Coordinates of C-alpha atoms in Angstrom, one line a residue:
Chain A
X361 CA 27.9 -1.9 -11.7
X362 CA 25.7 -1.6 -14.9
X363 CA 22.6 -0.4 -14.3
X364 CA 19.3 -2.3 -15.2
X365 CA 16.6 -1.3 -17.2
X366 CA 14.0 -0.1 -14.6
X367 CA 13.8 -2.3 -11.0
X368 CA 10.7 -2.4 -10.4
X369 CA 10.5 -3.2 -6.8
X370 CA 6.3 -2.6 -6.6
X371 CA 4.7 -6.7 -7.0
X372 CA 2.3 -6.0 -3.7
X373 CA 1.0 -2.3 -5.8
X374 CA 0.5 -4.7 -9.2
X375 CA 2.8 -6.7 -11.5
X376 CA 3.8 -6.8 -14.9
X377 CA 1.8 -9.1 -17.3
X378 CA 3.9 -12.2 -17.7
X379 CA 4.1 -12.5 -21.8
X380 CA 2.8 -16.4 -21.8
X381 CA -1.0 -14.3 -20.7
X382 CA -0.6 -12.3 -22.9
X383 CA -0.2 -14.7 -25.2
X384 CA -3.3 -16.6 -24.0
X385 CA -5.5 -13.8 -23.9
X386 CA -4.4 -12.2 -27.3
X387 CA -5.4 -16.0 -28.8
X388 CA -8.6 -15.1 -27.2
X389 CA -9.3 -11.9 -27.8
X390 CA -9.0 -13.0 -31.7
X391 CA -11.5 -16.2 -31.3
X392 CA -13.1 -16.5 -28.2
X393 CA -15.2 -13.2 -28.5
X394 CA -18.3 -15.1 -28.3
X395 CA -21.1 -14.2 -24.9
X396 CA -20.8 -17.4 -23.2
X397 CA -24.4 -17.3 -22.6
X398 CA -24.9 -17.5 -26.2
X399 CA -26.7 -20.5 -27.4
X400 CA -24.6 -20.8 -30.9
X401 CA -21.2 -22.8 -31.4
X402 CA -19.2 -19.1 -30.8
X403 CA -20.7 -19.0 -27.5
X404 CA -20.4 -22.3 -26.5
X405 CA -16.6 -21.9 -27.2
X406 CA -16.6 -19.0 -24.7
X407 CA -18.4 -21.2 -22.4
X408 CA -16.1 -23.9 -22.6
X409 CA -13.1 -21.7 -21.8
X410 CA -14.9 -20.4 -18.6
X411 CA -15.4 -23.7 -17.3
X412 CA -11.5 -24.4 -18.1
X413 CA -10.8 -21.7 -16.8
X414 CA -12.7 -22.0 -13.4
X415 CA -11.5 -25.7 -13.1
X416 CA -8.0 -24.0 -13.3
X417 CA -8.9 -21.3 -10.8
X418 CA -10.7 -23.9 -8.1
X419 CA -7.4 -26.2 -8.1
X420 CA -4.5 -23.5 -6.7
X421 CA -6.8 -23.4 -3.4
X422 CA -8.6 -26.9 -3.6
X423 CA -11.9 -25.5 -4.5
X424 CA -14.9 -26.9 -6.4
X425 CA -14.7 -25.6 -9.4
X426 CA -18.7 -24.5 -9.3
X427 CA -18.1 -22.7 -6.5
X428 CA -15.7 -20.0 -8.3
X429 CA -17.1 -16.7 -9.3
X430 CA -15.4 -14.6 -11.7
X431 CA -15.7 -10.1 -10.9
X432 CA -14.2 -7.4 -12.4
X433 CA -11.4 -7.1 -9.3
X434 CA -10.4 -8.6 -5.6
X435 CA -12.4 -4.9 -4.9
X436 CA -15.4 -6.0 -5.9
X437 CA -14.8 -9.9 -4.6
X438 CA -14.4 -8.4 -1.1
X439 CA -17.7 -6.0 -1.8
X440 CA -20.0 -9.0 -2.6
X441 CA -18.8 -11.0 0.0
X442 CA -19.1 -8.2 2.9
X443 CA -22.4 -6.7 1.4
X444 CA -24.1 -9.7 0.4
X445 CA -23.4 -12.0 3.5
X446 CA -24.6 -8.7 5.9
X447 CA -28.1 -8.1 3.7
X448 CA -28.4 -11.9 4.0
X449 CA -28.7 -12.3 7.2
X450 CA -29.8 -9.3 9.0
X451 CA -32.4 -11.2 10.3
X452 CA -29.5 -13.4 12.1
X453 CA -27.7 -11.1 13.3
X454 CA -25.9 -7.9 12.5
X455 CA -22.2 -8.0 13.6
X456 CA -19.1 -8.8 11.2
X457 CA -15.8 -8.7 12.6
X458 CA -12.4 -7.6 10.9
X459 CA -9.3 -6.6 11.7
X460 CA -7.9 -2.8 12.0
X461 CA -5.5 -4.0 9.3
X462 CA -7.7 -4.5 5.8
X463 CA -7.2 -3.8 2.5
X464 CA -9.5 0.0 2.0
X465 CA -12.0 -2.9 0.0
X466 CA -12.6 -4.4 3.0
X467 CA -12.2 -1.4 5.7
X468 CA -14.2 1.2 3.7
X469 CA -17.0 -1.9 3.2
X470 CA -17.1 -2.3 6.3
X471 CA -17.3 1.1 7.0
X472 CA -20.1 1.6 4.9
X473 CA -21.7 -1.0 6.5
X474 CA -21.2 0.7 10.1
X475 CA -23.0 3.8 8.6
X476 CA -26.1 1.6 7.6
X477 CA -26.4 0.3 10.6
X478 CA -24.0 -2.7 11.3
X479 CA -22.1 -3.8 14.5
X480 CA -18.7 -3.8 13.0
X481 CA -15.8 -4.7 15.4
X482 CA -12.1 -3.8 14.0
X483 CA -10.0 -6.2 16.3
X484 CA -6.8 -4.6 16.9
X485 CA -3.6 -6.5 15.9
X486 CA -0.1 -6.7 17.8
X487 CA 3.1 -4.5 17.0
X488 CA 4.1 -7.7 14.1
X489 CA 1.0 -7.8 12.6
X490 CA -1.1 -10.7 13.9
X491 CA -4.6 -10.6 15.1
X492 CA -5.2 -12.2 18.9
X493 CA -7.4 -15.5 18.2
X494 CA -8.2 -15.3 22.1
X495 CA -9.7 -12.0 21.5
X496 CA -11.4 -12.8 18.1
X497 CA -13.1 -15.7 20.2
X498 CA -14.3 -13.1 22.7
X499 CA -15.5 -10.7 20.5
X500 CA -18.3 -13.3 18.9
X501 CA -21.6 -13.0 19.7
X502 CA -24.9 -14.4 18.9
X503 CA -25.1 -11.5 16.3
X504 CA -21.9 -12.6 14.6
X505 CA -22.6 -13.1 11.2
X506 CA -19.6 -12.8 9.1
X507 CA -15.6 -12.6 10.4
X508 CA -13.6 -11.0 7.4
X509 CA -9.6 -11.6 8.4
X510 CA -7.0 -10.9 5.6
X511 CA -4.9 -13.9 4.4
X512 CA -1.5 -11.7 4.4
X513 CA -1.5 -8.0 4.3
X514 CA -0.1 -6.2 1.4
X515 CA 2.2 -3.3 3.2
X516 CA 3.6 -5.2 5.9
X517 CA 3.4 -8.7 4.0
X518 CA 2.6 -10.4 7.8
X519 CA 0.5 -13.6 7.3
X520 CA -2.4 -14.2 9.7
X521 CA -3.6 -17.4 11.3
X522 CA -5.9 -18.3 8.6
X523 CA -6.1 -22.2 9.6
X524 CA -7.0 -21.1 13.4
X525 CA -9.4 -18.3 12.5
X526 CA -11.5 -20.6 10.4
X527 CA -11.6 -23.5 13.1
X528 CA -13.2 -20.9 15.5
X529 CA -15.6 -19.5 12.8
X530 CA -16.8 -22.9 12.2
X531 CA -17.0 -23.9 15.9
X532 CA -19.2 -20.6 16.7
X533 CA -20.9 -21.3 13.0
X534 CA -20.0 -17.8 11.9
X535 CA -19.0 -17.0 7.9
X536 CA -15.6 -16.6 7.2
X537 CA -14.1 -14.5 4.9
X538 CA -10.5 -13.7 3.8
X539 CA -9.2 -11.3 1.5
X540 CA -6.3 -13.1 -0.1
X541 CA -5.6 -10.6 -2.6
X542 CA -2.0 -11.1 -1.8
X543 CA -1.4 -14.1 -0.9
X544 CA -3.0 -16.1 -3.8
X545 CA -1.2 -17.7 -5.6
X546 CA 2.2 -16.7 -3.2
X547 CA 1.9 -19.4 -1.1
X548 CA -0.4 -22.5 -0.4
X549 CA -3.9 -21.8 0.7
X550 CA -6.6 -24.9 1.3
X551 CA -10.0 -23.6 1.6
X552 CA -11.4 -27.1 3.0
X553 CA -8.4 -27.5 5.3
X554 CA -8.6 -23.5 6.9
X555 CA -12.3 -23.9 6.9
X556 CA -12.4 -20.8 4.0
X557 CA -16.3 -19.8 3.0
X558 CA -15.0 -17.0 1.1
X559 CA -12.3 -15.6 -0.6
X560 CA -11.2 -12.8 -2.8
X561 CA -8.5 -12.4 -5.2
X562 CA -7.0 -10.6 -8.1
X563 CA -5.3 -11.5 -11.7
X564 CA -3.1 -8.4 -11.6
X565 CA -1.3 -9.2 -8.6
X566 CA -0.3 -12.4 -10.0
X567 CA 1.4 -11.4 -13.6
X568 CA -2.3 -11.3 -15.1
X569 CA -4.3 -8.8 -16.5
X570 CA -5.8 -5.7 -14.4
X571 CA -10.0 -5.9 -14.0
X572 CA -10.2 -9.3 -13.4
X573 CA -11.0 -10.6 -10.3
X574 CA -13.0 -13.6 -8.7
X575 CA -14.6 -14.6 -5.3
X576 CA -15.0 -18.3 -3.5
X577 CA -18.0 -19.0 -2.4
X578 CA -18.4 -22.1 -0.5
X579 CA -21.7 -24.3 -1.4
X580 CA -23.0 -24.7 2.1
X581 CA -25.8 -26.8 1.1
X582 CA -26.4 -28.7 -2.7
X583 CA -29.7 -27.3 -3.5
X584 CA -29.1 -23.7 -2.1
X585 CA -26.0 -23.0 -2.9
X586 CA -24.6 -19.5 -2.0
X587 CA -28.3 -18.9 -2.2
X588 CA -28.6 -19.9 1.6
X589 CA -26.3 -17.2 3.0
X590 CA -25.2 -14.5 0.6
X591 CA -26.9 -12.2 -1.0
X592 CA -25.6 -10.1 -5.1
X593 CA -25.4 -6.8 -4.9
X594 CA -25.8 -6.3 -8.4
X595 CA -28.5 -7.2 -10.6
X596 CA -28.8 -7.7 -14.1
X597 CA -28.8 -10.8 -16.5
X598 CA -27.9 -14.0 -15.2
X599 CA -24.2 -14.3 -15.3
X600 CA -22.1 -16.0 -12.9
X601 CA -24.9 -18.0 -11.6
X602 CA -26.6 -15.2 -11.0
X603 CA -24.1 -13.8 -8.5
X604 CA -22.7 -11.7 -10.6
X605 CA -24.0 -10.0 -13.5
X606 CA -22.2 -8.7 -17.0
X607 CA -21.2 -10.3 -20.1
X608 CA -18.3 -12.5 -18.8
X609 CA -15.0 -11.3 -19.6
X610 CA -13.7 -14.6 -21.0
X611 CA -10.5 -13.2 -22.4
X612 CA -9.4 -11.7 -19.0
X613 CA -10.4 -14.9 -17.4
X614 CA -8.9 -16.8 -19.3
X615 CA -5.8 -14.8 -18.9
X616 CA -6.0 -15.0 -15.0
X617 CA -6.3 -19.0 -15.5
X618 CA -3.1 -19.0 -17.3
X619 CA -1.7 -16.8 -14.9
X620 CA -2.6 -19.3 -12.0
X621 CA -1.5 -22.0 -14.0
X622 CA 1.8 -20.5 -14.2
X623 CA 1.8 -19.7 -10.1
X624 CA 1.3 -23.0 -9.3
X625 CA 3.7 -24.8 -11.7
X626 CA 6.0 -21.9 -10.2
X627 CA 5.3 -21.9 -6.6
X628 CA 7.6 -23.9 -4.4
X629 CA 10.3 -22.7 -6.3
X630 CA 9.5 -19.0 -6.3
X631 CA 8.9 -19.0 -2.5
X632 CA 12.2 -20.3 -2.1
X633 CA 14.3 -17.8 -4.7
X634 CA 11.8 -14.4 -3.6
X635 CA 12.3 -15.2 0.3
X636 CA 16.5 -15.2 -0.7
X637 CA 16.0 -11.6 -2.1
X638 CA 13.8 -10.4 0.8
X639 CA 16.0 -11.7 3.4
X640 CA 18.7 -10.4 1.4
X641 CA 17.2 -6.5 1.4
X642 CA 16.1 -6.7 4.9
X643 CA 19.9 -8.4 6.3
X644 CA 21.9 -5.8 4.4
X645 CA 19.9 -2.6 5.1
X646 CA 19.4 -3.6 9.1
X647 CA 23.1 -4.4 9.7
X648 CA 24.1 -1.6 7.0
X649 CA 21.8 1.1 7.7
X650 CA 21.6 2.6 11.2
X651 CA 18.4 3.8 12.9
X652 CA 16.5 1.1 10.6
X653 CA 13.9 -1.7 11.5
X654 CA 12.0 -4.2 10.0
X655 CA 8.0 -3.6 9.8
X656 CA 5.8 -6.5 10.5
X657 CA 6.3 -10.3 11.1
X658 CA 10.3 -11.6 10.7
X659 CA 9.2 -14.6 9.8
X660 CA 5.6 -15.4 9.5
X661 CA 5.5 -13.1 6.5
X662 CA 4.9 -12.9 2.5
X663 CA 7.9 -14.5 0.5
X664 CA 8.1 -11.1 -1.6
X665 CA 7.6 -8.5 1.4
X666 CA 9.7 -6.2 2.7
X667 CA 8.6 -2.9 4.9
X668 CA 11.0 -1.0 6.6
X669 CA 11.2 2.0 8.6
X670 CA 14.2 4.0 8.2
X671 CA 14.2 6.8 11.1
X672 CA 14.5 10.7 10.5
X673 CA 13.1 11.1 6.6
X674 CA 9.7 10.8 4.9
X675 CA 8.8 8.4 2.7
X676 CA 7.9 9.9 -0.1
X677 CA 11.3 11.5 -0.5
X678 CA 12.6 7.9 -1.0
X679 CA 10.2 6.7 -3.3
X680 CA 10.8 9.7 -5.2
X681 CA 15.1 9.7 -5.3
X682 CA 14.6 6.6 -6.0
X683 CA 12.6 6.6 -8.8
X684 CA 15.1 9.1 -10.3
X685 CA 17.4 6.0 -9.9
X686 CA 15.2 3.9 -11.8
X687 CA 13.5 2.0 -9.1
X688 CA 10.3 1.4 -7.8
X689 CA 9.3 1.3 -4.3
X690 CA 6.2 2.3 -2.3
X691 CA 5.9 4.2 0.9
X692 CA 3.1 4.3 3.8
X693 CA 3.3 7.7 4.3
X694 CA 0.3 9.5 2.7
X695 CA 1.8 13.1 1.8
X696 CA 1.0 12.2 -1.9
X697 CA -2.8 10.7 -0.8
X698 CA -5.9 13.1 -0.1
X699 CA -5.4 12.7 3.2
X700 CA -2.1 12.8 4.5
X701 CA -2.6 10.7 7.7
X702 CA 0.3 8.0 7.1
X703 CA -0.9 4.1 6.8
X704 CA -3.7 2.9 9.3
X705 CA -1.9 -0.4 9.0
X706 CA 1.4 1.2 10.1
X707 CA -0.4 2.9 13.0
X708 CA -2.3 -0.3 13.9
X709 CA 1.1 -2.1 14.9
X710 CA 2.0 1.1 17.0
X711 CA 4.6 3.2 15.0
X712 CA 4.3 6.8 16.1
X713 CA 3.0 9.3 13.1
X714 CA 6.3 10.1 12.4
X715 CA 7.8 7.0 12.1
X716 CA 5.4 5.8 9.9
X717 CA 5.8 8.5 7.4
X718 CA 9.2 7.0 7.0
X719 CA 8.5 3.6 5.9
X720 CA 10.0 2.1 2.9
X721 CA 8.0 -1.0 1.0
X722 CA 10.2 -3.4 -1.3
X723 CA 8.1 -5.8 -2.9
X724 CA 9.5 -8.5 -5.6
X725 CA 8.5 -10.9 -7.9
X726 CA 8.9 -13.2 -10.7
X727 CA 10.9 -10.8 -12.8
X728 CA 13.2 -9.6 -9.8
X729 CA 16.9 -10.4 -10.4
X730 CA 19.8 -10.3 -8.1
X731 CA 21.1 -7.7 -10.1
X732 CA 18.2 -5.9 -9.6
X733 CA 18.6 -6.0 -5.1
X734 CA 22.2 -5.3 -5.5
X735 CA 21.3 -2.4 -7.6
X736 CA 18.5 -1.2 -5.2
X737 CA 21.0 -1.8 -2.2
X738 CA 24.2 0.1 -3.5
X739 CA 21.7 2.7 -4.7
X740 CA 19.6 2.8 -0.9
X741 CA 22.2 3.9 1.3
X742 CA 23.6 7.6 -0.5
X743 CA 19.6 8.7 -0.4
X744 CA 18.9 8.0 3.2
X745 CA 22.5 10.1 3.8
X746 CA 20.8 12.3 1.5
X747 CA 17.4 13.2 3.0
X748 CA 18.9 12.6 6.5
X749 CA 21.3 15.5 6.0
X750 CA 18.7 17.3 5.2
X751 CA 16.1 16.7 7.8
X752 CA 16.0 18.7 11.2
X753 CA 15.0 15.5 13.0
X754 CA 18.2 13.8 14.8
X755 CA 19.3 11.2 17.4
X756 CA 17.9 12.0 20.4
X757 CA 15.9 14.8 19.6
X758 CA 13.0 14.8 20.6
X759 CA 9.9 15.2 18.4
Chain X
X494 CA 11.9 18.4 -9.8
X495 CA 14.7 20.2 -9.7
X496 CA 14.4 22.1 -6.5
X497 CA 13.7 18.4 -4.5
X498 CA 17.0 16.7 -6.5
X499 CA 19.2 19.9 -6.1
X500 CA 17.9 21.9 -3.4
X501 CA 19.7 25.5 -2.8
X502 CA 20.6 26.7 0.9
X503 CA 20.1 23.1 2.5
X504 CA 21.3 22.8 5.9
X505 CA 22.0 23.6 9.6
X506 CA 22.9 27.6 10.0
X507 CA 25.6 27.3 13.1
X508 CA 25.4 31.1 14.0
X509 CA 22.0 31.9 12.2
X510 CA 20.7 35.1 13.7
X511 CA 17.1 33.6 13.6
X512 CA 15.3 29.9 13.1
X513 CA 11.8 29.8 12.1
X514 CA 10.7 26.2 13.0
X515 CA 7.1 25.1 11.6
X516 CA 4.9 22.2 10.5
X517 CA 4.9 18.9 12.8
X518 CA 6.8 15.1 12.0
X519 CA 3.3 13.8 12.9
X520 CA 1.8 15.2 9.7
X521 CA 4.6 14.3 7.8
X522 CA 6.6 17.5 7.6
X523 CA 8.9 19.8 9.9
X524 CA 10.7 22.5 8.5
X525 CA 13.4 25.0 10.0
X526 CA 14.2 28.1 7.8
X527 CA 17.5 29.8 9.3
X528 CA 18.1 33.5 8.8
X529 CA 21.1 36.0 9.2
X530 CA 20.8 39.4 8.7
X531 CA 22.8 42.5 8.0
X532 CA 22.1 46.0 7.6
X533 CA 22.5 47.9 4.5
X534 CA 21.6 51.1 3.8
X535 CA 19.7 51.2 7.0
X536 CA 17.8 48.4 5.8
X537 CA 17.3 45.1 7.1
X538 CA 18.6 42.3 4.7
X539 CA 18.1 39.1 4.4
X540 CA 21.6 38.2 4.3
X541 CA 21.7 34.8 4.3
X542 CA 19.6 31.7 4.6
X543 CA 19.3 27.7 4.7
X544 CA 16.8 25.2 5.7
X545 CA 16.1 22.1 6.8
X546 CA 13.4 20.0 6.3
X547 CA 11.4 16.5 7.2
X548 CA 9.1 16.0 4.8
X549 CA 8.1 15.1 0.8
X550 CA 9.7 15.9 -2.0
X551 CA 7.4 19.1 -2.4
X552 CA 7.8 20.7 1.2
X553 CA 11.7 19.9 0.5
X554 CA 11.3 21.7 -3.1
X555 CA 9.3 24.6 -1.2
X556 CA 12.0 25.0 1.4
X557 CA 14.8 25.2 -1.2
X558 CA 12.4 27.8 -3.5
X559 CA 11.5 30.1 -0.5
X560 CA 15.3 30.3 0.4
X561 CA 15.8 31.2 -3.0
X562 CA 13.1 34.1 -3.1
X563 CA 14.2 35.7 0.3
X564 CA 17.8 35.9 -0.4
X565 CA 19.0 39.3 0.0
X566 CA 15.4 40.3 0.3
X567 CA 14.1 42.8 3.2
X568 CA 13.1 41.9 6.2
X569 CA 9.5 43.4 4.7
X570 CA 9.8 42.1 1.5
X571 CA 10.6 38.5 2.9
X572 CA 7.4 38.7 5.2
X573 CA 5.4 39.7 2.0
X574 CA 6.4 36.5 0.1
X575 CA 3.7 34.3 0.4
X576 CA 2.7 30.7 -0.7
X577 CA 1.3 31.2 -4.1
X578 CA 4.3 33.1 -4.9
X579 CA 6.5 29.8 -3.9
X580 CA 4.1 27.9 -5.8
X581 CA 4.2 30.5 -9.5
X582 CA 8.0 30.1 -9.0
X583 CA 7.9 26.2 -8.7
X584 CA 5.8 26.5 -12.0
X585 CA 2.9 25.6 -9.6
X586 CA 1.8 22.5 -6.9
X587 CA -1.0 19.9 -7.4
X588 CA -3.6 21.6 -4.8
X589 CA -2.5 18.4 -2.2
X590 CA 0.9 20.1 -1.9
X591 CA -0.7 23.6 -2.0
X592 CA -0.3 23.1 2.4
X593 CA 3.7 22.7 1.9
X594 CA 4.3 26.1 -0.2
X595 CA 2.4 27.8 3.2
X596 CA 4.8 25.6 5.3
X597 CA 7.9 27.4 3.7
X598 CA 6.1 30.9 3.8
X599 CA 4.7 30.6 7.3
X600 CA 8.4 29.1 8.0
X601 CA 9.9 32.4 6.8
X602 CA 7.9 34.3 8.2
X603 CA 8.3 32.9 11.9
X604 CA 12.5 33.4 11.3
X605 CA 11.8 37.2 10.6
X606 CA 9.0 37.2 13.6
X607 CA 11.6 35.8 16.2
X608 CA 14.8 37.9 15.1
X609 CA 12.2 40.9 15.5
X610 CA 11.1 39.6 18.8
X611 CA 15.0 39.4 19.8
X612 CA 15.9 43.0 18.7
X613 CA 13.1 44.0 20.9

């Protein structure tokens, strides 16, 4: 078979700029360089693009358009909305609620927060993924100020019970927050129908540029606004309706705008085509490759997702023989991190250490052939044989 | 690079005189450095050697450097080898992977250890 190019197999790490953003932002760079606070006709053109642009934004998740705010990354979305909803209301109460599962933006927040003082409860998920709602229910109190539940999580791809979470937040009348970082513009998501108050997301997940990012804040009230219940964390002029400070990027935003625009035109056909590829990696390695399994939800689980653990070798082996192949993958295991403990996520739905240093992630995207997975999967098998030969670890022995 | 794509000595000794078995699969990485020795000129040598190992590219490139070094090496000289020797050789680690090079040197060193312990 003739090889490709490069597969890159990495969408859930980042993805390549789709050339129609490029195109949009490069017709920006060139004439839309004005400060859309600017009170002249070169400003007011930048203006007018932001409110394109947020119009644009608002619609792939039924928004308001006013209640979009644009940041430099889903990072610092999921900062504002962690920070500013717990400085809010500490004299509400002082307990948020996540799962064990986050995204580091959200668990190192919340972390943080813990350190200064915060009740933060990490609700455990089960071995696919999913958070209990029974439990989450339980684990509200009268100090319950903010619930921050990811929309789908980006190594194991499972999608939680957004819709249910936000009916109990609103029953209790506690602030909801999702990171959807990977799921926007992946698959549908209704902020008034799943009772959303906030939400963060990213351009460069989504074939758009890299440093663009933007937050949903619901208006809980027409005068007050976000006013009532969250708080910036950054101050400076009055950008982004004072949320927000900076000279707005409007090239960059107006490059994730096109982006979205793309995703939605793109959507129900996408799922359909990337769900065909995943099922078509997962089928052929766990009926071709023995001692395999599938990490995280089989079905409730992102269109482009595939984690699996492949017994006996490490990670980072694969990634690497792999990448000498000419393909891109990603691994939970940590041996190239600072810290070396494998994936909290993968330890969170029960693998043993040493199973999760053996965990494979496959993520596609727009650009994906089927060349490209046939590639991959005739170029799989002969490194596992590989590494497996060379690893002391073995059927039924014990470790 | 090299020693992870084409690594030297790699596999399962049958009738090794000595196994050195280190590291843990829970940190990521278990290595098993297999010795067989033979006398020469009333010295100990390091006659042959192979490994095994669990673990990322670098403790795999470690395991196939250290097999390298020790061949036909002295039972003293092998125990002298030690990780900053592994890494000069490998044209050196990023600091990270500074733990694996000590994996293949402690690993080395336990194989010469026990086959001491069993001409005792």
């Amino acid at each position: 078979m003739n090889k490709p190019k490069y597969v890159y197999l990495d969408y859930a790490a980042t993805t390549p700029m789709d050339q129609r953003v490029i195109e949009e932002m490069n017709a920006h760079f060139k004439d839309t360089y004005g400060n859309s606070s600017s009170l002249h006709s070169v400003g007011q053109k930048a203006a007018q693009t932001l409110v394109k642009s947020r119009e644009i934004v608002a619609s792939i998740i039924n928004a308001n358009r006013a209640d979009i705010y644009f940041t430099s990354s889903g990072t610092e979305a999921d900062n504002i909305a962690l920070m500013g909803v717990a400085l809010k209301n500490q004299k509400k109460g002082n307990h948020i609620i996540t799962s064990a599962i986050e995204h580091h933006a959200v668990e190192n927040t919340c972390k943080h927060l813990k350190k200064s003082g915060f009740d933060v409860t990490f609700l455990p998920v089960d071995n696919l993924g999913l958070i209990n709602l029974e439990e989450l229910e339980e684990t509200i109190t009268k100090n319950t100020v903010l619930i921050s539940i990811m929309f789908a999580n980006n190594e194991i791809g499972t999608i939680e019970p957004i819709k249910e979470i936000g009916e109990i937040a609103k029953k209790h009348d506690v602030i909801f927050h999702t990171d959807a970082v990977q799921a926007f513009g992946k698959i549908p998501i209704d902020v008034n129908e799943m009772n959303i108050d906030l939400l963060s997301a990213s351009a460069h997940k989504l074939y758009g540029p890299k440093g663009v990012g933007m937050l949903y804040i619901r208006n809980k009230g027409i005068r007050e606004g976000w006013g009532k219940y969250i708080e910036p964390i950054m101050f400076g002029g009055g950008h982004e309706r004072d949320m927000r400070p900076s000279t707005v990027n409007v090239p960059g935003i107006a490059g994730f705008a096109k982006a979205v625009e793309l995703a939605k035109e793109e959507m129900p056909k996408e799922i359909e085509r990337l769900s065909r590829l995943r099922d078509k990696v997962i089928d052929f390695v766990l009926k071709n490759i023995e001692d395999s399994y599938l990490n995280g939800h089989p079905t409730r689980r992102l269109p482009n997702n595939v984690n699996l653990g492949i017994r006996f070798i490490e990670g980072e082996s694969m990634v690497l023989d792999l990448d000498g192949q000419g393909i891109a993958t990603s691994t939970g295991s940590a041996c190239s991190s600072k810290s070396l403990d494998p994936s909290h996520v993968l330890l969170a739905i029960g693998l043993k250490p040493q199973e999760a240093h053996g965990s494979l992630r496959i993520t596609v995207g727009r650009f994906t052939t089927e060349e490209d997975i046939d590639y991959f999967l005739e170029k799989l098998p002969p490194i596992i044989e590989r590494l497996r030969k060379m690893s002391p670890l073995k059927k039924g022995k014990n470790h | 690079m090299e020693h992870f794509k084409n690594p030297r000595n790699m596999g399962e000794m049958k009738d090794a005189d000595s196994v050195g078995e280190v590291g843990n699969p829970v940190c990521g990485d278990l290595m098993y450095i297999y010795i067989k020795v033979k006398e020469r000129d009333g010295k100990e040598i390091i006659d042959d050697i192979s490994f095994q190992t669990f673990g990322c590219a670098a403790a795999i490139a470690t395991s196939s450097m250290i097999t390298e070094l020790a061949k036909g090496k002295t039972l003293e000289e092998g125990l002298n080898i030690t990780r900053d020797d592994v890494a000069v050789s490998l044209d050196g680690l990023p600091p990270i992977k500074m733990h694996c090079s000590n994996l293949a040197a402690d690993g080395l060193k336990k194989a010469i250890e026990n086959y001491r312990e069993k001409q005792k």
